[in-house]
Tab-separated table of C-alpha atoms and ligand atoms in Angstrom:
chain	number	residue	atom	x	y	z
A	1	MET	CA	105.361	7.634	7.080
A	2	ARG	CA	105.623	6.430	10.741
A	3	ARG	CA	107.963	8.332	12.933
A	4	VAL	CA	110.131	5.820	15.032
A	5	SER	CA	112.794	6.256	17.583
A	6	ILE	CA	115.021	3.599	19.028
A	7	PHE	CA	116.582	3.885	22.439
A	8	GLY	CA	119.421	1.345	22.903
A	9	ALA	CA	119.777	0.976	19.211
A	10	THR	CA	123.330	-0.488	19.328
A	11	GLY	CA	122.151	-3.306	21.622
A	12	SER	CA	121.009	-6.670	20.834
A	13	ILE	CA	117.126	-5.604	20.678
A	14	GLY	CA	118.222	-2.314	19.042
A	15	GLN	CA	119.919	-4.150	16.399
A	16	ASN	CA	117.146	-6.583	15.653
A	17	THR	CA	114.707	-3.593	15.420
A	18	ILE	CA	116.906	-1.876	13.010
A	19	ASP	CA	116.929	-5.088	10.833
A	20	LEU	CA	113.112	-4.940	10.702
A	21	ILE	CA	112.861	-1.285	9.998
A	22	ALA	CA	115.738	-1.253	7.202
A	23	ARG	CA	113.757	-3.955	5.144
A	24	ALA	CA	111.107	-1.368	4.702
A	25	PRO	CA	112.726	2.187	4.878
A	26	GLU	CA	110.090	3.820	2.834
A	27	GLU	CA	107.463	3.178	5.576
A	28	TYR	CA	109.530	4.916	8.291
A	29	SER	CA	110.899	8.225	9.282
A	30	VAL	CA	113.569	7.750	11.984
A	31	VAL	CA	113.614	10.380	14.535
A	32	ALA	CA	116.275	9.426	17.165
A	33	LEU	CA	118.737	6.421	17.642
A	34	THR	CA	120.598	6.313	20.873
A	35	GLY	CA	123.345	4.131	22.205
A	36	GLY	CA	126.210	4.219	24.716
A	37	ALA	CA	129.717	3.392	23.934
A	38	ASN	CA	129.426	1.862	20.575
A	39	ILE	CA	129.808	4.956	18.591
A	40	GLU	CA	130.847	3.216	15.197
A	41	GLN	CA	127.433	1.296	15.263
A	42	LEU	CA	125.410	4.110	16.237
A	43	ALA	CA	126.745	6.638	13.574
A	44	GLN	CA	126.657	3.718	10.763
A	45	ASP	CA	123.065	3.020	11.596
A	46	ALA	CA	122.055	6.733	11.785
A	47	ARG	CA	123.530	7.448	8.463
A	48	ARG	CA	121.927	4.495	6.938
A	49	LEU	CA	118.470	5.307	8.227
A	50	ASN	CA	119.002	8.992	7.868
A	51	ALA	CA	117.950	9.704	11.514
A	52	GLN	CA	117.334	13.172	12.677
A	53	VAL	CA	119.539	12.848	15.832
A	54	ALA	CA	122.049	10.354	17.166
A	55	VAL	CA	122.544	10.367	20.974
A	56	THR	CA	125.244	8.647	22.866
A	57	ALA	CA	124.660	8.539	26.722
A	58	TYR	CA	128.098	9.494	27.417
A	59	ASP	CA	129.073	13.102	27.420
A	60	ASP	CA	132.896	12.226	26.639
A	61	LYS	CA	131.786	10.425	23.392
A	62	LEU	CA	130.355	13.532	21.777
A	63	ASP	CA	133.512	14.244	19.700
A	64	ALA	CA	133.843	10.976	18.332
A	65	LEU	CA	130.135	10.758	17.231
A	66	ARG	CA	130.467	14.169	15.746
A	67	ALA	CA	133.443	13.074	13.733
A	68	ALA	CA	131.642	9.825	12.729
A	69	LEU	CA	128.507	11.678	11.572
A	70	GLU	CA	130.300	14.498	9.641
A	71	GLY	CA	128.665	15.441	6.360
A	72	SER	CA	125.773	13.311	7.030
A	73	GLY	CA	123.317	15.844	8.020
A	74	VAL	CA	122.501	13.777	11.144
A	75	GLU	CA	122.558	15.687	14.447
A	76	ALA	CA	124.886	14.396	16.983
A	77	ALA	CA	124.051	14.797	20.904
A	78	ALA	CA	125.416	13.337	24.122
A	79	GLY	CA	124.698	12.864	27.718
A	80	ARG	CA	121.579	12.123	29.770
A	81	THR	CA	119.922	15.490	29.088
A	82	ALA	CA	120.227	14.798	25.400
A	83	LEU	CA	118.937	11.364	25.826
A	84	ILE	CA	115.709	12.589	27.574
A	85	GLU	CA	115.273	15.478	24.971
A	86	ALA	CA	115.293	12.897	22.319
A	87	ALA	CA	112.721	11.122	24.143
A	88	THR	CA	110.445	14.160	23.912
A	89	ARG	CA	110.688	14.529	20.111
A	90	PRO	CA	107.339	13.560	18.671
A	91	ALA	CA	107.379	9.942	17.356
A	92	ASP	CA	104.505	7.501	16.703
A	93	TRP	CA	106.530	4.362	17.844
A	94	VAL	CA	109.496	4.143	20.142
A	95	MET	CA	111.413	1.125	21.034
A	96	SER	CA	112.700	1.155	24.653
A	97	ALA	CA	115.685	-1.083	24.644
A	98	ILE	CA	118.225	0.409	26.904
A	99	VAL	CA	119.489	-1.984	29.518
A	100	GLY	CA	118.838	-1.466	33.120
A	101	SER	CA	116.711	1.307	34.969
A	102	ALA	CA	118.582	3.791	32.826
A	103	GLY	CA	115.673	2.857	30.413
A	104	LEU	CA	113.002	3.934	32.612
A	105	GLU	CA	112.795	7.731	32.315
A	106	PRO	CA	113.388	7.846	28.325
A	107	GLY	CA	110.305	5.528	28.140
A	108	LEU	CA	108.157	7.659	30.394
A	109	ARG	CA	109.027	10.786	28.376
A	110	ALA	CA	108.115	8.976	25.176
A	111	LEU	CA	104.776	7.908	26.867
A	112	GLN	CA	104.133	11.435	27.848
A	113	GLN	CA	104.194	12.330	24.176
A	114	GLY	CA	101.390	9.961	23.446
A	115	ALA	CA	103.724	7.460	21.605
A	116	ALA	CA	103.270	3.737	21.390
A	117	LEU	CA	105.957	2.358	23.478
A	118	ALA	CA	107.499	-0.987	22.353
A	119	LEU	CA	108.838	-2.086	25.731
A	120	ALA	CA	111.869	-4.440	25.891
A	121	ASN	CA	113.302	-2.634	28.883
A	122	LYS	CA	111.604	-4.855	31.556
A	123	GLU	CA	113.028	-2.851	34.407
A	124	SER	CA	110.557	-0.040	33.579
A	125	MET	CA	107.598	-2.226	34.603
A	126	VAL	CA	109.580	-3.993	37.468
A	127	CYS	CA	110.647	-0.502	38.952
A	128	ALA	CA	107.569	1.541	38.031
A	129	GLY	CA	104.830	-0.622	36.593
A	130	PRO	CA	101.797	1.581	37.868
A	131	LEU	CA	103.636	4.832	37.016
A	132	MET	CA	104.227	3.620	33.254
A	133	LEU	CA	100.567	2.378	32.929
A	134	GLU	CA	99.112	5.556	34.274
A	135	THR	CA	101.356	7.744	32.169
A	136	ALA	CA	100.323	5.846	29.048
A	137	LYS	CA	96.661	6.180	30.091
A	138	THR	CA	96.875	9.918	30.765
A	139	HIS	CA	98.509	10.654	27.631
A	140	GLY	CA	96.796	8.578	25.330
A	141	GLY	CA	99.956	6.270	24.549
A	142	ARG	CA	100.137	2.554	24.604
A	143	ILE	CA	102.710	0.004	26.084
A	144	LEU	CA	103.334	-3.037	23.854
A	145	PRO	CA	105.460	-5.695	25.513
A	146	VAL	CA	108.535	-6.782	23.604
A	147	ASP	CA	109.811	-9.438	26.063
A	148	SER	CA	109.135	-12.656	24.287
A	149	GLU	CA	107.026	-14.013	27.204
A	150	HIS	CA	104.971	-10.935	27.652
A	151	SER	CA	104.420	-10.597	23.980
A	152	ALA	CA	103.246	-14.227	23.974
A	153	VAL	CA	100.707	-13.603	26.960
A	154	PHE	CA	99.591	-10.188	25.262
A	155	GLN	CA	98.930	-12.245	22.057
A	156	ALA	CA	96.984	-15.195	23.900
A	157	LEU	CA	94.824	-12.694	25.652
A	158	ILE	CA	93.639	-11.074	22.530
A	159	GLY	CA	89.819	-10.960	22.431
A	160	GLU	CA	89.814	-12.724	25.858
A	161	ASP	CA	88.079	-11.463	29.150
A	162	MET	CA	90.799	-10.917	31.969
A	163	ALA	CA	88.046	-12.260	34.382
A	164	ALA	CA	88.398	-15.597	32.693
A	165	VAL	CA	92.059	-16.021	33.390
A	166	GLU	CA	93.151	-18.457	35.809
A	167	ARG	CA	96.870	-18.588	35.521
A	168	VAL	CA	99.900	-17.331	33.434
A	169	VAL	CA	102.946	-19.627	33.029
A	170	ILE	CA	106.024	-18.120	31.803
A	171	THR	CA	108.743	-20.472	30.429
A	172	ALA	CA	112.499	-20.247	31.170
A	173	SER	CA	115.390	-22.031	29.409
A	174	GLY	CA	117.193	-22.444	32.546
A	175	GLY	CA	120.092	-20.749	31.075
A	176	ALA	CA	123.967	-21.885	31.055
A	177	PHE	CA	123.707	-23.493	34.388
A	178	ARG	CA	120.440	-25.614	34.140
A	179	ASP	CA	122.426	-28.972	34.209
A	180	TRP	CA	125.172	-28.116	36.337
A	181	PRO	CA	125.776	-29.767	39.694
A	182	LEU	CA	124.553	-27.293	42.489
A	183	GLU	CA	127.842	-27.379	44.286
A	184	ALA	CA	129.738	-26.145	40.937
A	185	LEU	CA	127.689	-22.923	40.805
A	186	ALA	CA	129.777	-21.053	43.416
A	187	ASN	CA	132.660	-21.102	41.119
A	188	ALA	CA	130.904	-20.233	37.884
A	189	THR	CA	132.678	-17.524	35.997
A	190	PRO	CA	131.080	-14.610	33.846
A	191	ALA	CA	132.315	-16.160	30.770
A	192	GLU	CA	130.525	-19.418	31.445
A	193	ALA	CA	127.447	-17.601	32.516
A	194	ALA	CA	127.244	-15.473	29.379
A	195	THR	CA	126.575	-18.467	27.201
A	196	HIS	CA	123.009	-19.028	26.504
A	197	PRO	CA	121.857	-22.245	25.118
A	198	ASN	CA	119.071	-20.917	23.009
A	199	TRP	CA	118.886	-17.230	22.843
A	200	ASP	CA	121.470	-14.662	21.181
A	201	MET	CA	121.188	-11.707	23.799
A	202	GLY	CA	123.250	-8.931	25.378
A	203	GLN	CA	125.820	-10.184	27.945
A	204	ARG	CA	123.958	-8.738	31.021
A	205	ILE	CA	120.488	-10.434	30.226
A	206	THR	CA	122.290	-13.712	29.486
A	207	ILE	CA	123.961	-13.834	32.790
A	208	ASP	CA	120.643	-12.895	34.501
A	209	SER	CA	119.330	-15.977	32.560
A	210	ALA	CA	121.754	-18.344	34.179
A	211	SER	CA	120.910	-16.867	37.637
A	212	MET	CA	117.374	-16.584	36.662
A	213	PHE	CA	117.165	-13.057	37.854
A	214	ASN	CA	115.908	-12.459	34.265
A	215	LYS	CA	112.874	-14.802	34.978
A	216	ALA	CA	112.406	-13.055	38.431
A	217	LEU	CA	112.259	-9.798	36.505
A	218	GLU	CA	109.831	-11.144	34.094
A	219	LEU	CA	107.612	-12.699	36.853
A	220	ILE	CA	107.318	-9.358	38.347
A	221	GLU	CA	106.795	-7.609	34.988
A	222	THR	CA	103.854	-10.193	34.305
A	223	ARG	CA	102.342	-9.124	37.607
A	224	GLU	CA	102.617	-5.282	36.838
A	225	PHE	CA	101.856	-5.298	33.103
A	226	PHE	CA	98.755	-7.709	33.147
A	227	GLU	CA	97.687	-6.599	36.755
A	228	ILE	CA	97.174	-10.230	37.914
A	229	GLU	CA	97.826	-11.701	41.292
A	230	PRO	CA	101.155	-13.250	42.254
A	231	SER	CA	99.406	-16.620	43.013
A	232	GLN	CA	98.258	-16.775	39.378
A	233	ILE	CA	101.771	-16.616	37.993
A	234	GLU	CA	104.314	-19.334	37.650
A	235	ALA	CA	107.707	-20.135	35.964
A	236	VAL	CA	108.383	-23.581	34.309
A	237	VAL	CA	111.692	-24.764	32.695
A	238	HIS	CA	111.297	-25.458	29.174
A	239	PRO	CA	114.751	-26.168	27.814
A	240	GLU	CA	113.813	-25.748	24.069
A	241	SER	CA	112.712	-22.116	24.413
A	242	LEU	CA	109.975	-22.709	21.768
A	243	ILE	CA	106.751	-22.104	24.088
A	244	HIS	CA	107.252	-18.538	25.285
A	245	ALA	CA	104.331	-18.451	27.688
A	246	LEU	CA	100.956	-20.053	28.338
A	247	VAL	CA	97.758	-18.640	29.605
A	248	GLY	CA	95.309	-20.944	31.562
A	249	PHE	CA	91.477	-19.955	31.547
A	250	ARG	CA	88.948	-20.986	33.999
A	251	ASP	CA	87.432	-23.614	31.545
A	252	GLY	CA	90.761	-25.497	31.712
A	253	ALA	CA	92.050	-24.272	28.428
A	254	LEU	CA	95.850	-23.538	28.247
A	255	MET	CA	96.699	-21.465	25.199
A	256	ALA	CA	100.443	-21.627	24.324
A	257	HIS	CA	102.472	-19.313	22.149
A	258	VAL	CA	104.954	-21.209	20.203
A	259	GLY	CA	107.776	-19.833	18.002
A	260	PRO	CA	111.447	-20.049	17.288
A	261	PRO	CA	113.838	-18.135	19.621
A	262	ASP	CA	114.144	-14.974	17.465
A	263	MET	CA	113.320	-11.602	18.943
A	264	ARG	CA	112.211	-10.210	15.718
A	265	HIS	CA	108.804	-11.896	16.291
A	266	ALA	CA	108.138	-9.962	19.334
A	267	ILE	CA	109.734	-6.827	18.024
A	268	GLY	CA	107.740	-7.235	14.882
A	269	PHE	CA	104.506	-7.977	16.439
A	270	ALA	CA	104.863	-4.662	18.305
A	271	LEU	CA	105.931	-2.829	15.458
A	272	HIS	CA	103.020	-3.737	13.232
A	273	TRP	CA	100.379	-4.047	16.055
A	274	PRO	CA	97.294	-4.387	15.620
A	275	GLU	CA	98.175	-5.989	12.171
A	276	ARG	CA	100.122	-9.035	11.469
A	277	ARG	CA	102.659	-8.922	8.773
A	278	ASP	CA	105.231	-11.140	7.188
A	279	LEU	CA	108.429	-11.369	9.431
A	280	PRO	CA	111.703	-13.175	8.548
A	281	VAL	CA	111.579	-15.625	11.284
A	282	ALA	CA	112.091	-19.282	10.703
A	283	ARG	CA	108.790	-21.560	10.716
A	284	LEU	CA	108.734	-24.331	13.059
A	285	ASP	CA	108.753	-27.919	11.745
A	286	LEU	CA	106.853	-29.704	14.651
A	287	ALA	CA	107.343	-33.297	13.286
A	288	ALA	CA	111.176	-32.549	13.013
A	289	LEU	CA	111.139	-31.143	16.406
A	290	GLY	CA	109.695	-34.335	18.054
A	291	GLN	CA	109.143	-33.192	21.570
A	292	LEU	CA	108.968	-30.556	23.935
A	293	ASN	CA	110.187	-30.838	27.602
A	294	PHE	CA	109.234	-29.108	30.884
A	295	ARG	CA	110.489	-29.263	34.400
A	296	LYS	CA	109.839	-27.574	37.711
A	297	ALA	CA	111.769	-24.373	38.319
A	298	CYS	CA	113.849	-25.209	41.456
A	299	GLU	CA	114.109	-22.191	43.877
A	300	THR	CA	117.302	-23.800	45.503
A	301	ARG	CA	119.168	-23.609	42.137
A	302	TRP	CA	117.504	-20.312	41.419
A	303	PRO	CA	116.767	-18.351	44.606
A	304	ALA	CA	115.964	-15.180	42.526
A	305	LEU	CA	112.545	-16.841	41.953
A	306	ARG	CA	111.818	-17.086	45.622
A	307	LEU	CA	112.827	-13.352	45.987
A	308	SER	CA	110.540	-12.270	43.154
A	309	ARG	CA	107.638	-13.720	45.100
A	310	SER	CA	108.072	-11.206	48.056
A	311	VAL	CA	108.715	-8.385	45.650
A	312	MET	CA	105.339	-9.119	43.817
A	313	GLU	CA	103.588	-9.148	47.147
A	314	THR	CA	105.228	-5.854	48.550
A	315	ARG	CA	105.071	-3.862	45.238
A	316	GLY	CA	105.639	-0.104	45.788
A	317	LEU	CA	109.276	0.480	45.637
A	318	ALA	CA	110.294	-3.063	46.281
A	319	GLY	CA	110.732	-3.611	42.581
A	320	ALA	CA	113.101	-0.817	42.134
A	321	VAL	CA	115.141	-1.907	45.140
A	322	PHE	CA	115.307	-5.448	43.760
A	323	ASN	CA	116.359	-4.388	40.282
A	324	ALA	CA	118.969	-2.013	41.373
A	325	ALA	CA	120.375	-4.402	43.932
A	326	LYS	CA	120.427	-7.027	41.220
A	327	GLU	CA	122.201	-4.514	38.860
A	328	ARG	CA	125.032	-3.888	41.168
A	329	ALA	CA	125.439	-7.471	42.277
A	330	LEU	CA	125.804	-8.386	38.471
A	331	ASP	CA	128.390	-5.647	38.340
A	332	GLY	CA	130.094	-7.095	41.461
A	333	PHE	CA	129.989	-10.589	39.763
A	334	LEU	CA	131.527	-9.284	36.518
A	335	ASP	CA	134.308	-7.369	38.057
A	336	GLY	CA	135.232	-10.277	40.345
A	337	ARG	CA	134.084	-8.928	43.834
A	338	ILE	CA	131.441	-11.624	44.534
A	339	GLY	CA	130.769	-15.220	43.087
A	340	PHE	CA	127.822	-16.332	41.196
A	341	THR	CA	125.756	-17.481	44.006
A	342	GLN	CA	126.374	-14.636	46.150
A	343	MET	CA	124.328	-12.343	43.817
A	344	ALA	CA	121.152	-13.572	45.181
A	345	GLU	CA	122.516	-13.394	48.714
A	346	VAL	CA	123.367	-9.649	48.273
A	347	VAL	CA	120.055	-8.799	46.674
A	348	GLU	CA	118.085	-10.583	49.478
A	349	GLU	CA	120.258	-8.775	52.233
A	350	VAL	CA	119.403	-5.373	50.431
A	351	LEU	CA	115.827	-6.346	50.274
A	352	SER	CA	115.695	-7.342	53.922
A	353	GLN	CA	117.514	-4.132	54.963
A	354	LEU	CA	115.249	-1.782	52.981
A	355	SER	CA	111.846	-3.490	53.572
A	356	SER	CA	112.245	-2.841	57.234
A	357	GLY	CA	112.715	0.789	56.748
A	358	ASP	CA	109.961	3.245	55.763
A	359	GLY	CA	108.729	4.302	52.342
A	360	LEU	CA	108.893	1.075	50.347
A	361	THR	CA	105.167	1.376	49.764
A	362	PRO	CA	104.263	4.941	48.850
A	363	ALA	CA	100.693	5.510	47.757
A	364	THR	CA	101.708	6.707	44.335
A	365	LEU	CA	105.216	6.017	42.653
A	366	THR	CA	106.872	8.981	40.991
A	367	LEU	CA	110.162	8.956	38.904
A	368	ASP	CA	111.811	10.821	41.917
A	369	THR	CA	110.839	8.083	44.590
A	370	VAL	CA	111.820	5.305	42.370
A	371	MET	CA	115.158	6.852	41.399
A	372	ARG	CA	115.860	7.490	45.097
A	373	ALA	CA	115.033	3.809	46.062
A	374	ASP	CA	117.186	2.722	43.158
A	375	HIS	CA	120.207	4.961	44.383
A	376	LEU	CA	119.749	3.651	47.867
A	377	ALA	CA	119.666	0.067	46.990
A	378	ARG	CA	122.806	0.573	44.954
A	379	GLU	CA	124.535	1.868	47.884
A	380	ARG	CA	123.449	-0.843	50.152
A	381	ALA	CA	124.544	-3.479	47.688
A	382	ASP	CA	127.979	-1.800	47.456
A	383	ALA	CA	128.339	-1.614	51.008
A	384	ILE	CA	127.212	-5.261	51.498
A	385	MET	CA	129.734	-6.447	48.856
A	386	ALA	CA	132.578	-4.315	50.467
A	387	ARG	CA	131.851	-5.931	53.825
A	388	ARG	CA	132.041	-9.422	52.371
A	389	ALA	CA	135.309	-8.568	50.579
A	390	ALA	CA	136.758	-7.374	53.929
A	391	ASN	CA	135.848	-10.485	55.881
B	1	NDP	P1	122.403	-4.866	25.143
B	1	NDP	O1	123.388	-4.845	26.338
B	1	NDP	O2	122.677	-5.645	23.968
B	1	NDP	O3	122.093	-3.354	24.714
B	1	NDP	C1	121.911	-2.254	25.551
B	1	NDP	C2	121.641	-0.930	24.872
B	1	NDP	O4	121.546	0.212	25.940
B	1	NDP	C3	122.926	-0.558	23.975
B	1	NDP	O5	122.435	0.242	23.035
B	1	NDP	C4	123.897	0.285	25.067
B	1	NDP	O6	124.719	1.029	24.201
B	1	NDP	C5	122.750	1.068	25.770
B	1	NDP	N1	123.117	1.445	27.160
B	1	NDP	C6	123.904	0.760	28.013
B	1	NDP	N2	123.833	1.499	29.059
B	1	NDP	C7	123.347	2.495	28.995
B	1	NDP	C8	122.941	3.903	29.862
B	1	NDP	N3	123.416	3.947	31.067
B	1	NDP	N4	122.222	4.944	29.166
B	1	NDP	C9	121.835	4.668	27.901
B	1	NDP	N5	121.872	3.688	27.112
B	1	NDP	C10	122.695	2.684	27.621
B	1	NDP	O7	121.045	-5.205	25.813
B	1	NDP	P2	119.854	-6.028	25.232
B	1	NDP	O8	119.465	-5.451	23.849
B	1	NDP	O9	120.097	-7.515	25.374
B	1	NDP	O10	118.624	-5.732	26.288
B	1	NDP	C11	118.028	-4.383	26.189
B	1	NDP	C12	116.693	-4.553	27.112
B	1	NDP	O11	115.953	-5.417	26.504
B	1	NDP	C13	117.019	-4.953	28.468
B	1	NDP	O12	116.207	-4.286	29.447
B	1	NDP	C14	116.859	-6.529	28.299
B	1	NDP	O13	116.339	-6.874	29.803
B	1	NDP	C15	115.512	-6.396	27.319
B	1	NDP	N6	115.330	-7.664	26.748
B	1	NDP	C16	116.266	-8.104	25.803
B	1	NDP	C17	116.040	-9.383	25.253
B	1	NDP	C18	117.080	-9.809	24.158
B	1	NDP	O14	116.912	-10.683	23.585
B	1	NDP	N7	118.420	-9.202	24.179
B	1	NDP	C19	114.920	-9.979	25.266
B	1	NDP	C20	113.955	-9.254	26.025
B	1	NDP	C21	114.217	-8.222	26.848
B	1	NDP	P3	126.200	0.476	23.851
B	1	NDP	O15	126.101	-0.888	23.594
B	1	NDP	O16	126.471	1.404	22.648
B	1	NDP	O17	127.130	0.927	25.002
């Protein structure tokens, strides 16, 4: 039996992972399931999958989790230390699907145990790509991309020589506001931003799709994961979300990965890698589909794409700063402190404040330096939003 753990089990990726594992329970021994506020879901899945331990990230939820697990034999634990402890329990395959930079340390700990890490948490590669790759290498672990675009690139590269790769094209649906007039964006509400035309995802990533901060993170993730130059990476708007990414080779060939917008493909690919197994995803009827469309990704509509270029050039701690500032700006948009278009303005200001200071490009990244940059960027973003509110 394969020992598996799922970090962020109660979220959108976590639930899709559980859907796949629950279809063949005899193949898996579930070590840890972790969640945040959704205790009912966490307890229900921990019981159903007979997990060793269920962990909520929040200390004050421990009593509720204990009560929900009473008589099940599943251990209950809470808080950041418990989350990290769960990541050090031996497992063969670990899903990293906590949202935000909070997912970085559990993923690193799992890699230190030599686990295969299925990485949905793109923030880990954005904030600390070289550290993630180095940790996997040192401890004999492996990182398998779960973001659909990166899974697509990974699959297109199987058996290929990286030296023959000319470019990687990442597709973007364009999110909720792809066809809105530019002048309407300033007044867009969180509810409007949180509706995605094609994908059914968590609230934060759906809003990040509307602003293209999600795509910006993915461009940086592409740079870090596949170790290719920023000039070789591009984004294109593809409203149908059926082609997830394309890899262009020096002989002019362009290999596209095509599939329905269902995360269970990328999750299942990572779960069964290096094999391919049956997955419960729809098969595309190309004739019924008729046509696929593409448009240029406009950096005026989506300034996050422009910002991602400078982050890919700077590297070092710029990714951690970019991501943390983006997370705080998103909090500010969600709680009404700033408008939709101001998110990119806040992130740009944090980047320019911090990139002029020392220490953004240390020779080696450590968890400590990354978390300090994360903390500093959050403080700066809060200060900028407070100053804007006061004016
Ligand atoms: P969700 O918001 O749906 O789920 C997030 C999970 O993380 C939940 O289990 C949540 O617990 C938990 N969580 C939230 N905050 C914390 C914290 N501070 N500490 C520990 N756990 C926490 O997110 P998604 O599933 O949509 O996304 C997860 C990751 O995967 C993100 O990095 C996202 O960018 C990436 N991703 C997602 C895709 C998708 O289709 N959804 C596609 C590709 C990548 P609870 O809900 O119980 O509070």
